[in-house]
Coordinates of C-alpha atoms and ligand atoms in Angstrom, one line a residue:
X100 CA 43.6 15.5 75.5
X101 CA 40.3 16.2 73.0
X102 CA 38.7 19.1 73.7
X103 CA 35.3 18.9 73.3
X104 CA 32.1 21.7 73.7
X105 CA 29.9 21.5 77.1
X106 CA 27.0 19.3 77.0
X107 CA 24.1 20.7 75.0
X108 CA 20.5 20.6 75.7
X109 CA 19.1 17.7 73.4
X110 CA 16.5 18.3 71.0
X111 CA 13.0 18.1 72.1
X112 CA 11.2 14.7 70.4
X113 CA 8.6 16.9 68.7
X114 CA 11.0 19.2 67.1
X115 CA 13.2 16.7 65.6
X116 CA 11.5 16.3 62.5
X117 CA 11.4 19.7 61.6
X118 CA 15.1 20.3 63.0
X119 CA 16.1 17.1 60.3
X120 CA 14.0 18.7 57.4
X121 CA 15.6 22.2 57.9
X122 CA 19.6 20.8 58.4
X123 CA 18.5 17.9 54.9
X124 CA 17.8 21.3 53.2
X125 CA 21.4 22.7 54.3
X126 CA 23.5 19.5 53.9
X127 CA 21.9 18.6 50.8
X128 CA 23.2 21.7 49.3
X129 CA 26.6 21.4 50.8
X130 CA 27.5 18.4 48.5
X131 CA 28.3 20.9 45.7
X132 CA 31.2 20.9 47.6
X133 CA 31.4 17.5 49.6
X134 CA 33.5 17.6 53.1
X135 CA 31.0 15.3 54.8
X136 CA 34.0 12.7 56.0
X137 CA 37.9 13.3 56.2
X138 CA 38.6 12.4 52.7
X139 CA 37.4 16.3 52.4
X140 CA 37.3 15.4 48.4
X141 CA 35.4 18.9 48.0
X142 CA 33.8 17.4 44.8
X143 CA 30.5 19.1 43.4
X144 CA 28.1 15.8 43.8
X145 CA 24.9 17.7 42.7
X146 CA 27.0 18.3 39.8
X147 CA 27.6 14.1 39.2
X148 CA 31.5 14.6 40.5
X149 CA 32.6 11.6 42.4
X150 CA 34.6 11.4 45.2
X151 CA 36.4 8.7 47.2
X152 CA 33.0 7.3 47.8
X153 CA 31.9 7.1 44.7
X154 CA 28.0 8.4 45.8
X155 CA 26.2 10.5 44.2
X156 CA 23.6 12.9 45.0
X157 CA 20.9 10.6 45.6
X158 CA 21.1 7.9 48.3
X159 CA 19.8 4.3 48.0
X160 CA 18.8 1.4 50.8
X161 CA 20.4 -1.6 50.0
X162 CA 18.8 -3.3 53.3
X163 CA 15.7 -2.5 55.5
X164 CA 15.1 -5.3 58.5
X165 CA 14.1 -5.6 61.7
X166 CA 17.3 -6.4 63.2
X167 CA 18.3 -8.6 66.5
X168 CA 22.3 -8.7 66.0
X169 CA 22.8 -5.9 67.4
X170 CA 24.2 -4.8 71.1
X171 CA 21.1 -5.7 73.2
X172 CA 20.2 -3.3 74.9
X173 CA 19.3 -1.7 71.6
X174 CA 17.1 -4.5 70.5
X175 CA 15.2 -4.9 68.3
X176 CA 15.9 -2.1 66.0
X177 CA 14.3 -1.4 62.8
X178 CA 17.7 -0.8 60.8
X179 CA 17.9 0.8 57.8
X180 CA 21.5 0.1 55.6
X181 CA 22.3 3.6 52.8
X182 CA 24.7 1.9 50.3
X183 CA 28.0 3.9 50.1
X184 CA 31.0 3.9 52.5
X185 CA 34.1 5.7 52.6
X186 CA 36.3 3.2 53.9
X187 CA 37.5 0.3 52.3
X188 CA 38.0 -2.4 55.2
X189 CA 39.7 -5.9 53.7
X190 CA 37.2 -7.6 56.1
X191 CA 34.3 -5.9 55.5
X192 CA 32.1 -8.2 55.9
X193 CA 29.2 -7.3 53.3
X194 CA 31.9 -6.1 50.7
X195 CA 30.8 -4.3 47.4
X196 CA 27.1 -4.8 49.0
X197 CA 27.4 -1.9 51.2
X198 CA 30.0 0.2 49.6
X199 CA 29.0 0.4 46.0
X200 CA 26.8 3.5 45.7
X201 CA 24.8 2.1 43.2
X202 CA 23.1 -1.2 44.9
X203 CA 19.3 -0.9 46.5
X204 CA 16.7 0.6 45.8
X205 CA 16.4 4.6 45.3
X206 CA 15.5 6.2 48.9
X207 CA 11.2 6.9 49.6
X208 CA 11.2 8.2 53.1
X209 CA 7.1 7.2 52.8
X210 CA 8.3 3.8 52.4
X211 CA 10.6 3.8 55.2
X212 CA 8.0 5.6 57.4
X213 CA 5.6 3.2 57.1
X214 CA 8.1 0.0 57.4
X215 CA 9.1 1.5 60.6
X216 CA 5.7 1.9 62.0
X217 CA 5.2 -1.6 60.7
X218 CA 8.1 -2.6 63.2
X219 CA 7.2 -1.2 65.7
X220 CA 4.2 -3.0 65.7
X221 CA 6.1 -6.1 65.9
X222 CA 8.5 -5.3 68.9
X223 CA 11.3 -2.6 67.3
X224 CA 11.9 -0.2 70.3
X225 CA 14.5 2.1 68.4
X226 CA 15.9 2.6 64.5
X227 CA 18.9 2.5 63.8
X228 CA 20.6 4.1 60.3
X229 CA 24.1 2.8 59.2
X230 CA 25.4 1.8 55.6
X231 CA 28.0 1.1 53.9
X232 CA 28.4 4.5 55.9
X233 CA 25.3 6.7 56.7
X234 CA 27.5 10.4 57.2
X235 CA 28.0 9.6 53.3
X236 CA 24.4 10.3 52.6
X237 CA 24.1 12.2 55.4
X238 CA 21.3 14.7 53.3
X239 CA 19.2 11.7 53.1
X240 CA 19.4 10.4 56.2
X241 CA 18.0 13.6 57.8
X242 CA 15.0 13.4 55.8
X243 CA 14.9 9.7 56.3
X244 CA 15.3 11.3 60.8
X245 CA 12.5 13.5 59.7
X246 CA 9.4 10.7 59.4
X247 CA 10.6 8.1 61.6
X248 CA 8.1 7.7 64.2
X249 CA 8.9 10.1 66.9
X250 CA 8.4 7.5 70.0
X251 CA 11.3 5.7 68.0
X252 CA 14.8 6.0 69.8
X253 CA 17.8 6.8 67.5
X254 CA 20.7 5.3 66.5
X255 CA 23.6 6.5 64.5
X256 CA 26.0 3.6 63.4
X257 CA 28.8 5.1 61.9
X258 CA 32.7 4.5 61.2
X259 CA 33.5 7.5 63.1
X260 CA 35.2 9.6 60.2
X261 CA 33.2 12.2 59.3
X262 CA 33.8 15.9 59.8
X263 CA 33.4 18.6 62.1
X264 CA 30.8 19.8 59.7
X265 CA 28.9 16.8 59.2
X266 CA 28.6 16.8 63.1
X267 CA 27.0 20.3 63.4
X268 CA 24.1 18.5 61.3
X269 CA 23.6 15.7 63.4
X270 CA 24.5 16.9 67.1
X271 CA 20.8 16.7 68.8
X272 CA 19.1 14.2 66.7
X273 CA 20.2 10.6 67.8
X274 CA 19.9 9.1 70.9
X275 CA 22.5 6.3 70.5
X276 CA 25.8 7.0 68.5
X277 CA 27.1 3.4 67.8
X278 CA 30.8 4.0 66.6
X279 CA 33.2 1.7 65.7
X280 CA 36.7 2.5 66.6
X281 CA 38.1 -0.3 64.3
X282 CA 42.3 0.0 64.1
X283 CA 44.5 1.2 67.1
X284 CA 47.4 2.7 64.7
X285 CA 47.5 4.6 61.4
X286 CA 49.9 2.3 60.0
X287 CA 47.1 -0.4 60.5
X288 CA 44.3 1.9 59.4
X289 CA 46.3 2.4 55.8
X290 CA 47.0 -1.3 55.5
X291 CA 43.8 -2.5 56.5
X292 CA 41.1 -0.1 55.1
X293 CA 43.3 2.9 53.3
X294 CA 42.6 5.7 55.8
X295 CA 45.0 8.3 56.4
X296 CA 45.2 10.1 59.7
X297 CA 42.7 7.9 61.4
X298 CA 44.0 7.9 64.8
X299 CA 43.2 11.9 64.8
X300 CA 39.9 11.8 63.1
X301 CA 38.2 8.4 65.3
X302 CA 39.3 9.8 68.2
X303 CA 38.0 13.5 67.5
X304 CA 34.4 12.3 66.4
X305 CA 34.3 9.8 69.5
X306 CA 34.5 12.2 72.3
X307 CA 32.5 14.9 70.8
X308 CA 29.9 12.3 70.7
X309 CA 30.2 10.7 74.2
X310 CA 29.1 15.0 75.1
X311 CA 26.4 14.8 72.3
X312 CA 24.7 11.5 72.9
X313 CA 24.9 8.3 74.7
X314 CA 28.4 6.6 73.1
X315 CA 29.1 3.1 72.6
X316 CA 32.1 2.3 70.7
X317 CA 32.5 -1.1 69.0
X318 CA 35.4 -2.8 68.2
X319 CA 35.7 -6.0 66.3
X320 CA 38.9 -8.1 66.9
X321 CA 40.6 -8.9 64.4
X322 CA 43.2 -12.1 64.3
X323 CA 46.7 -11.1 64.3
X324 CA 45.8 -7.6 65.6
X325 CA 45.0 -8.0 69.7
X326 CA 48.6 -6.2 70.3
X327 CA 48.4 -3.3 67.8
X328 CA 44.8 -2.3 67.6
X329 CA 42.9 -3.6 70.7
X330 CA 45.0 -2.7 73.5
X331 CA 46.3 0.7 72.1
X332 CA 42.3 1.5 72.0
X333 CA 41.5 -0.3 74.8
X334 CA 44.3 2.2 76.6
X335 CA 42.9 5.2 75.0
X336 CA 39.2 4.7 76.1
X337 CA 40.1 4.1 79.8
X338 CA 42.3 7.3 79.5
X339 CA 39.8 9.7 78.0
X340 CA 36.1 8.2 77.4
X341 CA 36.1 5.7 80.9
X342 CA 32.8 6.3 81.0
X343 CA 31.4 5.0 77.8
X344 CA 30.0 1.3 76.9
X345 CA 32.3 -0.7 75.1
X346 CA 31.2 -3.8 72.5
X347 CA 33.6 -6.1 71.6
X348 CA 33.2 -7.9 68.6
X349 CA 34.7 -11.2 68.2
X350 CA 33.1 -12.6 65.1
X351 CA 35.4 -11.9 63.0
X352 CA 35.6 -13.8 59.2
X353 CA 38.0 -13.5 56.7
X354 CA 35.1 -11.7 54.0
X355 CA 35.9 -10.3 50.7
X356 CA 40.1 -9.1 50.2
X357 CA 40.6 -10.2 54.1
X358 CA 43.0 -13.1 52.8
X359 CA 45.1 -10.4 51.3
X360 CA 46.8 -10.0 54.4
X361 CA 47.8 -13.7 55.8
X362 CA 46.8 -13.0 59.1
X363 CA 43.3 -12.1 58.6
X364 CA 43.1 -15.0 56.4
X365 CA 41.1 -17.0 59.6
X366 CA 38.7 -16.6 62.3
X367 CA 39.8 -15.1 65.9
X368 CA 41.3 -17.4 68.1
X369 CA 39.9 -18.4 71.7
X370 CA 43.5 -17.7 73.2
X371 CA 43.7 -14.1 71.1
X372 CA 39.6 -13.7 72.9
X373 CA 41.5 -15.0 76.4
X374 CA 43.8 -12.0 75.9
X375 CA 41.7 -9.5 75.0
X376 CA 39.3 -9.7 77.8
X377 CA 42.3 -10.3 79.9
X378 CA 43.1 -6.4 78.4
X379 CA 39.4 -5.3 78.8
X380 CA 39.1 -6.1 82.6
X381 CA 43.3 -4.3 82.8
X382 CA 41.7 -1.2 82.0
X383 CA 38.2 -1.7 83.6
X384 CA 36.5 -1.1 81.0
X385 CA 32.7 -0.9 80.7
X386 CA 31.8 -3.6 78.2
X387 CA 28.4 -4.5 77.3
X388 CA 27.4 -7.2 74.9
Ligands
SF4_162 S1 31.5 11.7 51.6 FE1 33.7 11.7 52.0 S2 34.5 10.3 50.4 FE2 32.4 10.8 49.7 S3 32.7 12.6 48.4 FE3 32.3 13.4 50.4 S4 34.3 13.8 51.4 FE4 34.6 12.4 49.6

């Protein structure tokens, strides 16, 4: 069993910008010794050290769109992409587009300010911030928190493996944490993405933030992997998080080094999608698409 602090007060709308510009200040100057995810590299990166993630001080937006792809009840969403993640998934879909540090275009918050106004103008009812991995950049993504448009809701779509630390920055600020909970063992997680200890670290980050926000946890099947990483999750959130919405993802494609493991070398199958709603509705859970 997680334990997990009570619930705490959220932050009132018209104080989150200046909450966001104070905690920027703070974790900006906490990446001359970087613990932002579980890597925990500790590298000076106002210094130009690299860690695991290979980001530096600075973040950049590789992708700014009003987006409709998204769960649908938090559509549409003006979503802003950081470049930079700390995993590397086989499958990730956008590859060295949303990993590699060094793609987009250097951060202006005015920019992004005004693009978001702009969207909201044509329909976008919340903004969402993901990456690559946003808790990488997670300096600039409080100053980016700090001009959205307060009538905006928030979204933070994350991987889920960032730190206690990194949490203490953010609790308050988003509305929505959208959190993928992507592999149901460790021995999975190293294969698949080289991540040590994931189990541990997913499953820490998810409950504190089904007591911090609103939680939905995303899951994106993957061929082969019903048996080891869907129902062992699947299990888990019935056991601790019942409560919480549940996306499942099943448009899965072999992208980028996915054929270097044979069976994520093809799409999901509609007998492995028979079985794992046949697992979803076992454990009641509360799925939303
Ligand atoms: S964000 Fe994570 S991977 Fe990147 S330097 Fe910091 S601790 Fe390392």
């Amino acid at each position: 069993m997680i334990l997990v602090e009570p619930n705490p007060l959220p932050i009132r709308i018209h104080d989150r910008a200046v909450v966001a510009r104070e905690r920027a200040q703070a974790a900006r100057a906490a990446l001359a010794d970087c613990q932002l995810c579980a890597h925990h590299c500790g590298v000076n990166r106002l210094a130009g050290e690299q860690g695991l993630c290979h980001a530096g001080a600075e973040a950049r937006v590789f992708s700014t769109q009003l987006e409709v792809g998204d769960e649908l009840e938090l559509l549409p969403t003006f979503a802003i992409a950081l470049s930079g993640c700390d995993l590397r998934c086989s499958f990730c879909i956008t590859g060295a587009e949303s990993w590699n540090p060094r793609v987009g275009e250097p951060l202006c918050t005015a920019t992004l300010a005004a693009q978001a106004e702009a969207a909201m103008k044509t329909g976008a009812r919340t903004a969402m911030i993901l990456g690559g991995e946003p808790t990488v950049h997670l300096p600039a993504a409080l100053e980016i928190v700090a001009v959205l448009p307060p009538s905006l809701r928030l979204i933070w779509k994350t991987n889920a493996h960032g730190t206690a630390l990194a949490r203490t920055w953010l609790e308050g600020l988003f509305d929505v944490w959208l959190a993928d909970y992507k592999f149901g063992n460790d021995h999975c997680a190293e294969r698949l993405a080289g991540v040590p200890r994931y189990q541990n670290v997913v499953r820490e980050n998810l409950a504190w933030a089904s007591h911090h926000s609103e939680l939905i946890v995303r899951h994106l099947l993957m061929p082969g992997h019903v048996d080891c990483c869907w129902e062992p999750i699947a299990r888990w959130l019935a056991a601790e998080l019942p409560a919480v919405k549940v996306s499942l993802r099943s448009g899965f494609w072999p992208a980028w080094r996915a054929t270097n493991h044979p069976e994520l070398s093809r799409p999901f199958s509609l007998t492995e999608l028979q079985s794992a709603w046949t697992i979803a509705r076992s454990y009641s859970l509360r799925l939303i698409e």
